[in-house]
Short mmCIF file of C-alpha atoms and ligand atoms in Angstrom, two decimals:
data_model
loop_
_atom_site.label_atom_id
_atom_site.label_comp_id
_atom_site.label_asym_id
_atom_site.label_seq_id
_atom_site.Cartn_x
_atom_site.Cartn_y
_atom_site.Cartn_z
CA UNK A 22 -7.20 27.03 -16.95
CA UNK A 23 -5.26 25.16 -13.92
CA UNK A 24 -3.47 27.47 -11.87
CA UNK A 25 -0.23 25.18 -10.22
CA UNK A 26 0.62 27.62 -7.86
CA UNK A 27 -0.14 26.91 -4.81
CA UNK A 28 -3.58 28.99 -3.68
CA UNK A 29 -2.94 32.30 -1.79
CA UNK A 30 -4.77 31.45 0.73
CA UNK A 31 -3.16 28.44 1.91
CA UNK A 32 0.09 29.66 1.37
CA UNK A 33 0.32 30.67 5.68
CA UNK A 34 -1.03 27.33 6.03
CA UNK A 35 2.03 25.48 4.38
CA UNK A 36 4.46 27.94 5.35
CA UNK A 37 3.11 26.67 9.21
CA UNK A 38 3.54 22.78 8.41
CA UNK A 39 6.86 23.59 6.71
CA UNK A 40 8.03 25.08 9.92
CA UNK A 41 7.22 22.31 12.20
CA UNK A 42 8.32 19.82 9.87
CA UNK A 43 11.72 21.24 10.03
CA UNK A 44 11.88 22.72 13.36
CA UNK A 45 9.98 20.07 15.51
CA UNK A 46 9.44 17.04 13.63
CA UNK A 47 13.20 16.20 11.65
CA UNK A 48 15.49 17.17 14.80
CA UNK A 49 13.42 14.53 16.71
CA UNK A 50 13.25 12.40 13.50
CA UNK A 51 15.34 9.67 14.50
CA UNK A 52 14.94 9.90 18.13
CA UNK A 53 11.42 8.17 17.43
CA UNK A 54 13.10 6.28 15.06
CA UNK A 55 14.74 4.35 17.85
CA UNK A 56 12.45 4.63 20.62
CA UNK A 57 9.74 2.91 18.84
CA UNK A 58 6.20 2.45 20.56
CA UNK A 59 7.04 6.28 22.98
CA UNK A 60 4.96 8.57 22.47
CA UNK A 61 6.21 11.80 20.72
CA UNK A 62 5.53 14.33 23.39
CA UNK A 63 6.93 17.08 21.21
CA UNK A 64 3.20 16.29 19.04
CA UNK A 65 0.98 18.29 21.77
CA UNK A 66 2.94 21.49 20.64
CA UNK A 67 2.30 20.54 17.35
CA UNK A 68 -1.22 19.83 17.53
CA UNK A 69 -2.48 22.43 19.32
CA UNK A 70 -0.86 24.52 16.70
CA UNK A 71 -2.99 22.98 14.35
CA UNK A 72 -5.93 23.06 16.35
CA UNK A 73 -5.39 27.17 16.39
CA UNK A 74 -4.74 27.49 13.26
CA UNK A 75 -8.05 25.77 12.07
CA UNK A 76 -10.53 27.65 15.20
CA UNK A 77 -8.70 31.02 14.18
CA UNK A 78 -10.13 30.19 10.19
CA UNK A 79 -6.30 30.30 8.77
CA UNK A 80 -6.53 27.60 6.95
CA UNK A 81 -9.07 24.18 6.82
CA UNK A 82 -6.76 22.13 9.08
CA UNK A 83 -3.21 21.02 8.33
CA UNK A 84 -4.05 17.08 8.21
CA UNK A 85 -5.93 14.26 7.35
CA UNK A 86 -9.33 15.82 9.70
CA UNK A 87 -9.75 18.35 7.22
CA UNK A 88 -10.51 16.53 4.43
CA UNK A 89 -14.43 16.51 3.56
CA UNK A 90 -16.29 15.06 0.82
CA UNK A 91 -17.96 17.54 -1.21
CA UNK A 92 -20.18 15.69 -2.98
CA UNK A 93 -21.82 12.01 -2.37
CA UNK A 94 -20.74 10.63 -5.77
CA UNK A 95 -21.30 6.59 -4.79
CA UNK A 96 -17.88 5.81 -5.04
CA UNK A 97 -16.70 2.11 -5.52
CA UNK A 98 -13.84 0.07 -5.74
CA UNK A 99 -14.84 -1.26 -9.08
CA UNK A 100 -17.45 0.98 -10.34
CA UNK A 101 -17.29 3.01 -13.58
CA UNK A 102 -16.91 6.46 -12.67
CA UNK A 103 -20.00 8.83 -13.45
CA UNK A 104 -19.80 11.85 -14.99
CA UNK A 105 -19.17 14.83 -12.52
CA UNK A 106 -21.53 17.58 -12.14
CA UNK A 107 -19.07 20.17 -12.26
CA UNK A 108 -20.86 21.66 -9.08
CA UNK A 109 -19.51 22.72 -6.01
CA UNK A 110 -20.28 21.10 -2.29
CA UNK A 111 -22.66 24.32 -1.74
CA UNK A 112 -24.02 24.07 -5.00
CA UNK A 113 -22.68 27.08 -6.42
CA UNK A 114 -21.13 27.51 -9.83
CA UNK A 115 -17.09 27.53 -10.75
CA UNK A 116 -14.55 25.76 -8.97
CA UNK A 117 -13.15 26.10 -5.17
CA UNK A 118 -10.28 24.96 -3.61
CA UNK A 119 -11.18 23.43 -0.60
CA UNK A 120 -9.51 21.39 2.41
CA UNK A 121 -8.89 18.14 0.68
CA UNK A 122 -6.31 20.36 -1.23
CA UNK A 123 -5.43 22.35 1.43
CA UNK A 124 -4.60 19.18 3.82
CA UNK A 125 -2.52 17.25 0.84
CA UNK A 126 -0.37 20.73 0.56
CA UNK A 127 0.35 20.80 4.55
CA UNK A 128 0.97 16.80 4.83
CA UNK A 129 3.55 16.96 1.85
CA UNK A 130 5.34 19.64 3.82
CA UNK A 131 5.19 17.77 7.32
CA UNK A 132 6.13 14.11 5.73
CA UNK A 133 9.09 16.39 4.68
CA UNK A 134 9.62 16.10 8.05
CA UNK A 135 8.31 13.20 9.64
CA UNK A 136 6.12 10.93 8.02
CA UNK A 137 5.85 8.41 11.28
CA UNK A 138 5.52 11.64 13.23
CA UNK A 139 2.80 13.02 10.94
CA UNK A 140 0.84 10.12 11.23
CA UNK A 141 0.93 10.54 14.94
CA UNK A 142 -0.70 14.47 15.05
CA UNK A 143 -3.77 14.22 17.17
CA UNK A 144 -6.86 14.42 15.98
CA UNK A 145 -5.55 14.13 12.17
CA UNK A 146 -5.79 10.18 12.20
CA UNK A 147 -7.48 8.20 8.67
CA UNK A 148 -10.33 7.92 10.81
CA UNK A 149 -11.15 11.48 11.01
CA UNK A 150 -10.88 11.47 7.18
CA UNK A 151 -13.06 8.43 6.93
CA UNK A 152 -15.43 10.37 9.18
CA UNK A 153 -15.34 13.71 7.37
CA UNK A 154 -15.95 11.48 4.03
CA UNK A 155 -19.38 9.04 5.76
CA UNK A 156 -20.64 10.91 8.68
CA UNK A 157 -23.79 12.97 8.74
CA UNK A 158 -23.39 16.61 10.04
CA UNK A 159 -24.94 15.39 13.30
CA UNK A 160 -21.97 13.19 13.64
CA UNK A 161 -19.42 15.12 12.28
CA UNK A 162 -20.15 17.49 14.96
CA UNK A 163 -20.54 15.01 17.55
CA UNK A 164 -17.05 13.61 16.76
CA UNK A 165 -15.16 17.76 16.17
CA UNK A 166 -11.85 17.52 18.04
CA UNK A 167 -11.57 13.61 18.61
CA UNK A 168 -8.55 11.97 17.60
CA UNK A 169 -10.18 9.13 15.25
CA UNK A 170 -7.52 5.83 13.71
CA UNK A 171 -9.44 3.53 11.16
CA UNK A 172 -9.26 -0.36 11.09
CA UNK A 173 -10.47 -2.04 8.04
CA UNK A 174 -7.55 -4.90 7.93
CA UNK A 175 -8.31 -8.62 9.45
CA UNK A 176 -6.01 -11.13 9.61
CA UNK A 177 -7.51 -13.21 6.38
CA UNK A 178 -8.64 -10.00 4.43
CA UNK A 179 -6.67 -6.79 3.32
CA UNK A 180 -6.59 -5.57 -0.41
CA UNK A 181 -10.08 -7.69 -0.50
CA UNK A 182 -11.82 -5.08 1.64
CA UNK A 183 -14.84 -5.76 0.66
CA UNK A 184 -14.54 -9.71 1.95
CA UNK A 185 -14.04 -8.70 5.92
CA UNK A 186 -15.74 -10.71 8.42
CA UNK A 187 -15.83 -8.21 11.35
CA UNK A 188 -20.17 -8.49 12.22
CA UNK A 189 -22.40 -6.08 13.27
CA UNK A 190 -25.41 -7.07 14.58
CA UNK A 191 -28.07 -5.00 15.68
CA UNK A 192 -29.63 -5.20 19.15
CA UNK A 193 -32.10 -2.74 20.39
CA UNK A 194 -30.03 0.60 20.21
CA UNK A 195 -27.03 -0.69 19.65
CA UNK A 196 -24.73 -2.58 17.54
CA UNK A 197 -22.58 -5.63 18.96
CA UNK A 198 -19.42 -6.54 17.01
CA UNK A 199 -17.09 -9.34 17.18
CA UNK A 200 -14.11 -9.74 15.20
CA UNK A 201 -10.48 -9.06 14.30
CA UNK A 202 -8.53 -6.16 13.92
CA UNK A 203 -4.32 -5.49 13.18
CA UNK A 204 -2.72 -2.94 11.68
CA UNK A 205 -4.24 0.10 12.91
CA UNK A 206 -2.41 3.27 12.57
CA UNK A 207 -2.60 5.13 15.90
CA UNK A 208 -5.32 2.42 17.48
CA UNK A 209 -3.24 2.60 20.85
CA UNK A 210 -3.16 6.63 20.90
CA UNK A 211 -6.29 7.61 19.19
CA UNK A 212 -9.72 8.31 20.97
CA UNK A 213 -11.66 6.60 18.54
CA UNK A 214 -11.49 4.02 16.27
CA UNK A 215 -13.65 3.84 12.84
CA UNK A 216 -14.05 0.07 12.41
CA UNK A 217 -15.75 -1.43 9.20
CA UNK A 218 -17.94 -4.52 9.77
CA UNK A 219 -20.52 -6.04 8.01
CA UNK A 220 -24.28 -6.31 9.12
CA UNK A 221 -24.82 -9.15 6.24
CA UNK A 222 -22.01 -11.37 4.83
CA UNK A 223 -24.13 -12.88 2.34
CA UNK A 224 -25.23 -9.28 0.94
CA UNK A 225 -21.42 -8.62 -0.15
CA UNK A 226 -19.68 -5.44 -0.06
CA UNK A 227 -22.80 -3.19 0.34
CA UNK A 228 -23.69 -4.34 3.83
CA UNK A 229 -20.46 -3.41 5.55
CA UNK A 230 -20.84 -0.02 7.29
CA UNK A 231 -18.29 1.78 9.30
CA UNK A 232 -18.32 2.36 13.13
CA UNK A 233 -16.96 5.00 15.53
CA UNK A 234 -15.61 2.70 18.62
CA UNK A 235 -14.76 4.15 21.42
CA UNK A 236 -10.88 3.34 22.60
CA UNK A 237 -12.12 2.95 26.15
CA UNK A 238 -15.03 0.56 25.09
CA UNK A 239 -14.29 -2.66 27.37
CA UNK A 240 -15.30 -4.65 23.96
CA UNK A 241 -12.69 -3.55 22.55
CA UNK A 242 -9.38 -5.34 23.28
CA UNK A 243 -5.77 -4.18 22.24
CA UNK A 244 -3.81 -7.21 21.75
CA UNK A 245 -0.17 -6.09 20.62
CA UNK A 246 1.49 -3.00 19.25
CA UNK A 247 3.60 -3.95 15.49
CA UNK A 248 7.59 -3.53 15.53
CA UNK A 249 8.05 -2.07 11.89
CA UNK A 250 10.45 -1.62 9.24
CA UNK A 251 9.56 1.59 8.88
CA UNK A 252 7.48 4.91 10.21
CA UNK A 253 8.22 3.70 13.77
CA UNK A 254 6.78 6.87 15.42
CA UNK A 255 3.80 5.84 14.71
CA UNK A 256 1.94 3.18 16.34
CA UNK A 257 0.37 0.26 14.63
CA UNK A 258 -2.29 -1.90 16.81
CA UNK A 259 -3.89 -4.80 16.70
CA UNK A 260 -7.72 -5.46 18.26
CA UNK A 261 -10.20 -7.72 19.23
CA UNK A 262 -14.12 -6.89 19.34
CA UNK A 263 -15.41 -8.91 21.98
CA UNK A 264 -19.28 -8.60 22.19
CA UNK A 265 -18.03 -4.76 21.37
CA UNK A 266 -21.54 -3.05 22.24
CA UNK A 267 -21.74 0.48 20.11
CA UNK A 268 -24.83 2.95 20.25
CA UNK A 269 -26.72 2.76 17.25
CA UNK A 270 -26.10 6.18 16.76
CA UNK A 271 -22.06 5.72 15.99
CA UNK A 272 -23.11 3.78 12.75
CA UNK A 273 -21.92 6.16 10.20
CA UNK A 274 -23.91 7.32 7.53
CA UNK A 275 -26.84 5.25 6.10
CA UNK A 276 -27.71 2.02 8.28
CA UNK A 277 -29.73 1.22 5.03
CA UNK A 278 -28.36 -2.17 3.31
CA UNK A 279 -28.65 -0.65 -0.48
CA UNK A 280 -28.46 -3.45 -2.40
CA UNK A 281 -28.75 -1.43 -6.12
CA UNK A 282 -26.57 1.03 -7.48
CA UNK A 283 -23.02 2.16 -6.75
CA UNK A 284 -21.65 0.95 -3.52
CA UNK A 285 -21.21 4.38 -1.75
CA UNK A 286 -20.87 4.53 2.09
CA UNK A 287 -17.61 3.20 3.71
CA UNK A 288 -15.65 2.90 0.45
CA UNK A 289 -15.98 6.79 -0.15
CA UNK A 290 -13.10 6.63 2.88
CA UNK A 291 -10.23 5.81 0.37
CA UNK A 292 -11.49 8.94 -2.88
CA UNK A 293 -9.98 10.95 0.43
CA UNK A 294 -7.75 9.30 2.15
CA UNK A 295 -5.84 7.94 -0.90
CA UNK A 296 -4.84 11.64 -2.03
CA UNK A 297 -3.46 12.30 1.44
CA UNK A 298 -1.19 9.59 1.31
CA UNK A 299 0.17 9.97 -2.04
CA UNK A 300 0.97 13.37 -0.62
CA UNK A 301 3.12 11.65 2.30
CA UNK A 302 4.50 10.00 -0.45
CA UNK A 303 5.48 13.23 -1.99
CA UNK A 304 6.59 15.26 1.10
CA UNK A 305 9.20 11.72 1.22
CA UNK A 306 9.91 11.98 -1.95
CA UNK A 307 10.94 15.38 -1.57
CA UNK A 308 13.16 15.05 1.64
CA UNK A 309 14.94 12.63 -0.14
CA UNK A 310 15.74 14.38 -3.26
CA UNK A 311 16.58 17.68 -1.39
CA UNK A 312 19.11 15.83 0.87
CA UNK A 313 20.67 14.09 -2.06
CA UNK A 314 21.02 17.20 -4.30
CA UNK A 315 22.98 18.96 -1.22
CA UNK A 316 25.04 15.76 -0.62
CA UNK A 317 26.32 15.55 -4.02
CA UNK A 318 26.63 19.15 -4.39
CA UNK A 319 29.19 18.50 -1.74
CA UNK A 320 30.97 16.50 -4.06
CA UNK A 321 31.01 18.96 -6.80
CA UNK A 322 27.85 17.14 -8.33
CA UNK A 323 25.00 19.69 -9.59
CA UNK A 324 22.48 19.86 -11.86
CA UNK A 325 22.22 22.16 -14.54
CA UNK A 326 18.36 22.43 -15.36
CA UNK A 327 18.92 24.54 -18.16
CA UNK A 328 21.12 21.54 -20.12
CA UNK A 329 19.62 17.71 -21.33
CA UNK A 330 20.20 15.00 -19.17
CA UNK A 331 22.44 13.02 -21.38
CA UNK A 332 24.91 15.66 -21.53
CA UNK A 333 25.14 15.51 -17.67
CA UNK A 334 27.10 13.18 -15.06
CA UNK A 335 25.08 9.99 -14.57
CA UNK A 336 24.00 11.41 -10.73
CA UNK A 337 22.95 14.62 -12.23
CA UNK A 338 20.76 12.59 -14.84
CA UNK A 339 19.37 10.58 -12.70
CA UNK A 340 18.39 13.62 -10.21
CA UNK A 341 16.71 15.19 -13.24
CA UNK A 342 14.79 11.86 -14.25
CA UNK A 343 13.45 11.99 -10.46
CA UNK A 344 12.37 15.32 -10.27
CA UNK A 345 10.38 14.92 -13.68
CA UNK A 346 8.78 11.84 -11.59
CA UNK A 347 8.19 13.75 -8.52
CA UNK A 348 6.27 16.55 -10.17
CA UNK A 349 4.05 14.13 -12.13
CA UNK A 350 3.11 12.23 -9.12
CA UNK A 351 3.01 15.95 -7.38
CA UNK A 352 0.46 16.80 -10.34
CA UNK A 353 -1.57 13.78 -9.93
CA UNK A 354 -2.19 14.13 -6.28
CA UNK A 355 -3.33 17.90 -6.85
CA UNK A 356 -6.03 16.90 -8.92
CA UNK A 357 -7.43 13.91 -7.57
CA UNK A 358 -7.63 16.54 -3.98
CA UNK A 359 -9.21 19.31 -6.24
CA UNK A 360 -11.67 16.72 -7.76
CA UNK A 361 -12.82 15.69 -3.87
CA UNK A 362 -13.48 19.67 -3.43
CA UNK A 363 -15.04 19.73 -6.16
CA UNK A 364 -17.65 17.12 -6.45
CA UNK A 365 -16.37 15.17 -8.99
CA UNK A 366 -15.97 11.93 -8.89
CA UNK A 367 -12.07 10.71 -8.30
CA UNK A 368 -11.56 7.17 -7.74
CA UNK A 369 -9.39 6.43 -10.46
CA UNK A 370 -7.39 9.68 -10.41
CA UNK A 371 -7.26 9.07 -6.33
CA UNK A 372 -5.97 5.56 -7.56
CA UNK A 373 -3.52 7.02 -10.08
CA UNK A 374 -2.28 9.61 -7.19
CA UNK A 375 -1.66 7.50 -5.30
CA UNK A 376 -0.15 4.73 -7.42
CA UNK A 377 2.27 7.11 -8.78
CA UNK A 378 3.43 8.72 -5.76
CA UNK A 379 3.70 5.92 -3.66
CA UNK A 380 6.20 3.67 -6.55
CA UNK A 381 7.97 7.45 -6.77
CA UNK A 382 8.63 7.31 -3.12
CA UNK A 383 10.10 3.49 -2.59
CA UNK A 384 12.24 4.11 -6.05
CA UNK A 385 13.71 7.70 -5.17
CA UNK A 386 14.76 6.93 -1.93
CA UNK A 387 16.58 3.73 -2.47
CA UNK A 388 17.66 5.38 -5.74
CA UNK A 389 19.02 8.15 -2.88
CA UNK A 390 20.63 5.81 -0.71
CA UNK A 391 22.33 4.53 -3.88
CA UNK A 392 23.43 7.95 -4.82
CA UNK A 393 24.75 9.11 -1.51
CA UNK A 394 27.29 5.55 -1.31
CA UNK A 395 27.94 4.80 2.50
CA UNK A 396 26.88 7.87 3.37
CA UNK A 397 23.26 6.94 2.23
CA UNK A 398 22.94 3.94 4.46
CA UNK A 399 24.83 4.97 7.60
CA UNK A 400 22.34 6.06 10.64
CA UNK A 401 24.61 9.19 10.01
CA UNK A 402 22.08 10.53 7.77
CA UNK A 403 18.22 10.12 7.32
CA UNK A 404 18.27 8.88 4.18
CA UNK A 405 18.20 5.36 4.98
CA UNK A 406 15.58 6.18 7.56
CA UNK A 407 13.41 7.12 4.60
CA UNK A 408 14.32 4.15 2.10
CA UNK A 409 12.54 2.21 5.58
CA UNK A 410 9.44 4.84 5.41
CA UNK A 411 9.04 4.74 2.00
CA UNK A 412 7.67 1.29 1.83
CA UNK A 413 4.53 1.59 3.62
CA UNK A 414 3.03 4.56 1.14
CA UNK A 415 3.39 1.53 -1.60
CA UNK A 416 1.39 -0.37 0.65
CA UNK A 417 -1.66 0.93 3.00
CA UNK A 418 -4.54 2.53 1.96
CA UNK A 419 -4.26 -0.36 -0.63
CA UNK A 420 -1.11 -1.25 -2.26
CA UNK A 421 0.53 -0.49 -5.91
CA UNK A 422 -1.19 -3.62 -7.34
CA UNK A 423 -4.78 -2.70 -5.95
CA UNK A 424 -4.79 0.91 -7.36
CA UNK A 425 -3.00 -0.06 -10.78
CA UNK A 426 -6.35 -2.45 -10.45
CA UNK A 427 -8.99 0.12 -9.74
CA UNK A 428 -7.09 2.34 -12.78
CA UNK A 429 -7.89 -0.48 -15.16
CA UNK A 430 -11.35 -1.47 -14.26
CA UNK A 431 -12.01 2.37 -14.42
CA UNK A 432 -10.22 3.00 -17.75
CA UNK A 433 -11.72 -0.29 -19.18
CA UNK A 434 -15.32 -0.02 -17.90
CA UNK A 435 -15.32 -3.42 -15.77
CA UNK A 436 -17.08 -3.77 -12.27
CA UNK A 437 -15.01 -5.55 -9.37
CA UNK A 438 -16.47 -8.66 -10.50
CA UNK A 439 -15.87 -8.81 -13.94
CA UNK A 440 -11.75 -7.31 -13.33
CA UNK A 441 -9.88 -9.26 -10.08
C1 FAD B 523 2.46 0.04 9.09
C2 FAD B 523 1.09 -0.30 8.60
C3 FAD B 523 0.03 0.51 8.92
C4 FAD B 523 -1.27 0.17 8.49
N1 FAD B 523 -2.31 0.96 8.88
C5 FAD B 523 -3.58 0.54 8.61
C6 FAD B 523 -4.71 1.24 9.16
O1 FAD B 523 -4.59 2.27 9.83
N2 FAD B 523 -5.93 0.71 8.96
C7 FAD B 523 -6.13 -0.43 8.22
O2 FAD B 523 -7.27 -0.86 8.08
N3 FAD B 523 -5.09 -1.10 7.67
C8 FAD B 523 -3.82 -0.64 7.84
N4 FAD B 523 -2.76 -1.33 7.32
C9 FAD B 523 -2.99 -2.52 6.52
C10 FAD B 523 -2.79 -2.28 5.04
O3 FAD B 523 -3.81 -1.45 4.53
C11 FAD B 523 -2.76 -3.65 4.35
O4 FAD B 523 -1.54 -4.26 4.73
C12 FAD B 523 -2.87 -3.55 2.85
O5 FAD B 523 -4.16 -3.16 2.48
C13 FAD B 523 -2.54 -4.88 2.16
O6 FAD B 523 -3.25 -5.92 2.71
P1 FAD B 523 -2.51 -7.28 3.17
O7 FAD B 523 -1.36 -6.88 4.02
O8 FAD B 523 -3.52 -8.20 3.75
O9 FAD B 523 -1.93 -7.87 1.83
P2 FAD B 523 -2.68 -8.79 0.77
O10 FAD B 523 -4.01 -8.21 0.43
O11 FAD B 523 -2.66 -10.19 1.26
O12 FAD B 523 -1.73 -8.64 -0.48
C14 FAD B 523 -0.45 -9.26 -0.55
C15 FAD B 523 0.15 -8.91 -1.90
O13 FAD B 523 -0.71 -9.38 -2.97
C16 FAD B 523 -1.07 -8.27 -3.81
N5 FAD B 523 -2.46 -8.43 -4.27
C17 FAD B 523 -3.55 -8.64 -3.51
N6 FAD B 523 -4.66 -8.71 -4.28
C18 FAD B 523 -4.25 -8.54 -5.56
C19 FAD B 523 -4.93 -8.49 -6.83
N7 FAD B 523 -6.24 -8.65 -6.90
N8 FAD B 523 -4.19 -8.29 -7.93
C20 FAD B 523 -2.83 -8.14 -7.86
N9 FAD B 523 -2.14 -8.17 -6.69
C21 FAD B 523 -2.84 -8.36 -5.55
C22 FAD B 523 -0.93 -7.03 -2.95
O14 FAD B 523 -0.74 -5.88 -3.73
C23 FAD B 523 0.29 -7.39 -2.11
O15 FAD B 523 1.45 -7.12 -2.83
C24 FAD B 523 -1.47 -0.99 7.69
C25 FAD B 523 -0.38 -1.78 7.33
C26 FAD B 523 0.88 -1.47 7.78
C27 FAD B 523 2.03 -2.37 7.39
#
């Protein structure tokens, strides 16, 4: 039977991330806002917070580092999903609830917050969770406490992932790569960034492998940090790989080209990574809703749960339509996180987490500025600081269109190939 109350044992855990978010991360919320490209000093407080937390066992980390791949299930965009085992990462029978769920429960609660400023913890950067998903345990432990961003976008390829043209090419012990980077979430802060290049154009998707870069490598040029629309605490760079020499050792995961069966490796990354954004989505989502509900109540508008929606003022029934969308998008991104802790196989319901949450996010907080009149889109409030953020969950980590794809070729048994 599914349990939807939130685990005992990462209830201190959310209580934490609820704290900062509204004691550190919203009173600075649009400070950041404005003073795009600074960096948010107030975040070394808040990460070594985190950093406690997970030595002192509290919890499994309150962000995106946490989240580990329990089982090697050769995840693909495109490929039918197997059958889980039902078994858990140690092999043992029944069902756990592990840190993917753990870390989608504390991001919802600091995106209630900050989701620019979430992005920007140390050390909780997509590229730790791209790392946690590929990496040996020989890596994983060479890489414990680095800040890690990911870069996978090129100027002529983003939902195409698989069509990048980043090389890697092998040269005694090392790799050298040359190519394009831009868009990388926390490339100018981070300490290391997971870059995906290919080691064989012509063998497709299965010969690009993912990276660990060093920020400091000389190969590896920034060329401009984005101004944004939205989550402007966070930093978004763009790169060059010059003759970018890396140790042969940073490849992560299997240097093997496999050119049969699924197409595991790098594209594991987004079964993890998509779940944690649909939860930023949600912690949005959230803010939004909460702010509106008080705002109206203001105005003598409430909700009456216990009563139909078509009985109700228009605001209250379109509060109540919202909140039924919130908690299926909320329900979604539960289990595609329990699914990752439990060795299942979750592409599509990652996909369908992340779909949901991320269209819930852009609709409810327009749908809040709308609500709220003037009030909604004056810098007065944060509401139309959020209808900004909101966009982005639609977008990286691959966009509405691309998961609503991966859903279908899932549901309908069709490969990449055959399903565009
Ligand atoms: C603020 C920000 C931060 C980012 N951070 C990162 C990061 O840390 N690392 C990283 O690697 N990338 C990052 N990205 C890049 C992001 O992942 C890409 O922008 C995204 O994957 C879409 O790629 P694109 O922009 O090239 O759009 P395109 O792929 O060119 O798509 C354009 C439009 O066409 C649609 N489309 C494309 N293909 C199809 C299809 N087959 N069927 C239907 N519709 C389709 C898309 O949904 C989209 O609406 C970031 C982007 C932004 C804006």
């Amino acid at each position: 039977m599914i349990d939807l109350e939130v685990p005992k044992k990462f209830r201190p855990l959310v209580s934490q991330a609820r704290g900062m978010a509204e004691e550190v991360f919203r009173p600075v919320s649009r400070k950041y806002d404005r003073a795009e490209h600074e960096y948010p000093a107030e975040l070394d407080l808040v990460s070594a917070v985190i950093d406690g937390m997970a030595d002192g066992g509290a919890g499994q980390g309150a962000g995106a580092s946490s989240s580990t791949r329990s089982k090697d299930d050769g995840a693909e965009e495109g490929d039918v999903a197997a059958v889980g085992s039902g078994r858990t990462a140690k092999g043992e029978k029944g069902t756990r609830n592990g840190s993917n769920l753990s870390s989608v429960l504390s991001i919802l609660e600091t995106c209630r917050g900050d989701v620019g400023l979430t992005l920007s913890i140390p050390r909780q950067g997509l590229g730790n969770a791209a790392i946690a998903a590929v990496a040996s345990d020989e890596q994983k432990e060479r890489y414990a406490g680095k800040w890690a961003a990911m870069a996978i976008t090129e100027p002529d390829t983003g939902s195409d992932s698989g069509a990048i043209r980043t090389t890697a090419v092998k040269d005694g012990d090392e790799y050298v790569l040359n190519g394009e980077k831009i868009f990388v979430t926390s490339g100018e802060r981070a300490e290391l960034v997971v870059v995906w290049a290919t080691l064989d154009r012509s063998l497709g998707k299965q010969a690009i492998k993912s990276f660990v870069v060093r920020r400091d490598n000389p190969g590896l040029k920034l060329v401009r940090l984005e101004h944004k629309l939205g989550i402007r605490a966070s930093d978004t760079a763009a790169f060059i790989l010059d003759d970018c020499r890396v140790p042969a050792e940073d490849l992560l995961g299997d240097p093997e080209i496999k050119t049969e069966g699924g197409f595991g490796g790098a594209m594991q990354t987004f079964d993890n990574t998509r779940p944690l954004v649909a939860s930023m989505a949600l912690g949005l989502t959230r803010a939004s809703l909460d702010r509106t509900t008080e705002l109206l109540a203001e105005s003598g508008i409430e909700v009456d749960w216990d009563r139909p929606a078509n009985v109700q003022s228009a605001a209250a029934a379109r509060l109540i339509e919202m909140e039924a969308d919130y908690q299926s998008a909320y329900l979604l991104t539960l289990r595609a996180a329990w699914m990752a802790d439990n060795g299942k196989p979750n592409s599509m319901e990652a996909s369908m987490a992340k779909a949901k949450a991320g269209r819930t996010c852009v609709n409810v907080s327009l749908a809040c500025v709308e609500l709220a009149g003037a009030t909604g889109y004056a810098e007065t409030e944060l509401l139309e600081k959020w209808a900004r953020d909101s966009k982005i969950l639609d977008i990286f980590e691959g966009t509405q269109q691309i998961q609503l794809l991966v859903v279908a070729r899932r549901t309908l048994g069709f490969s990449s190939k055959e399903l565009k």
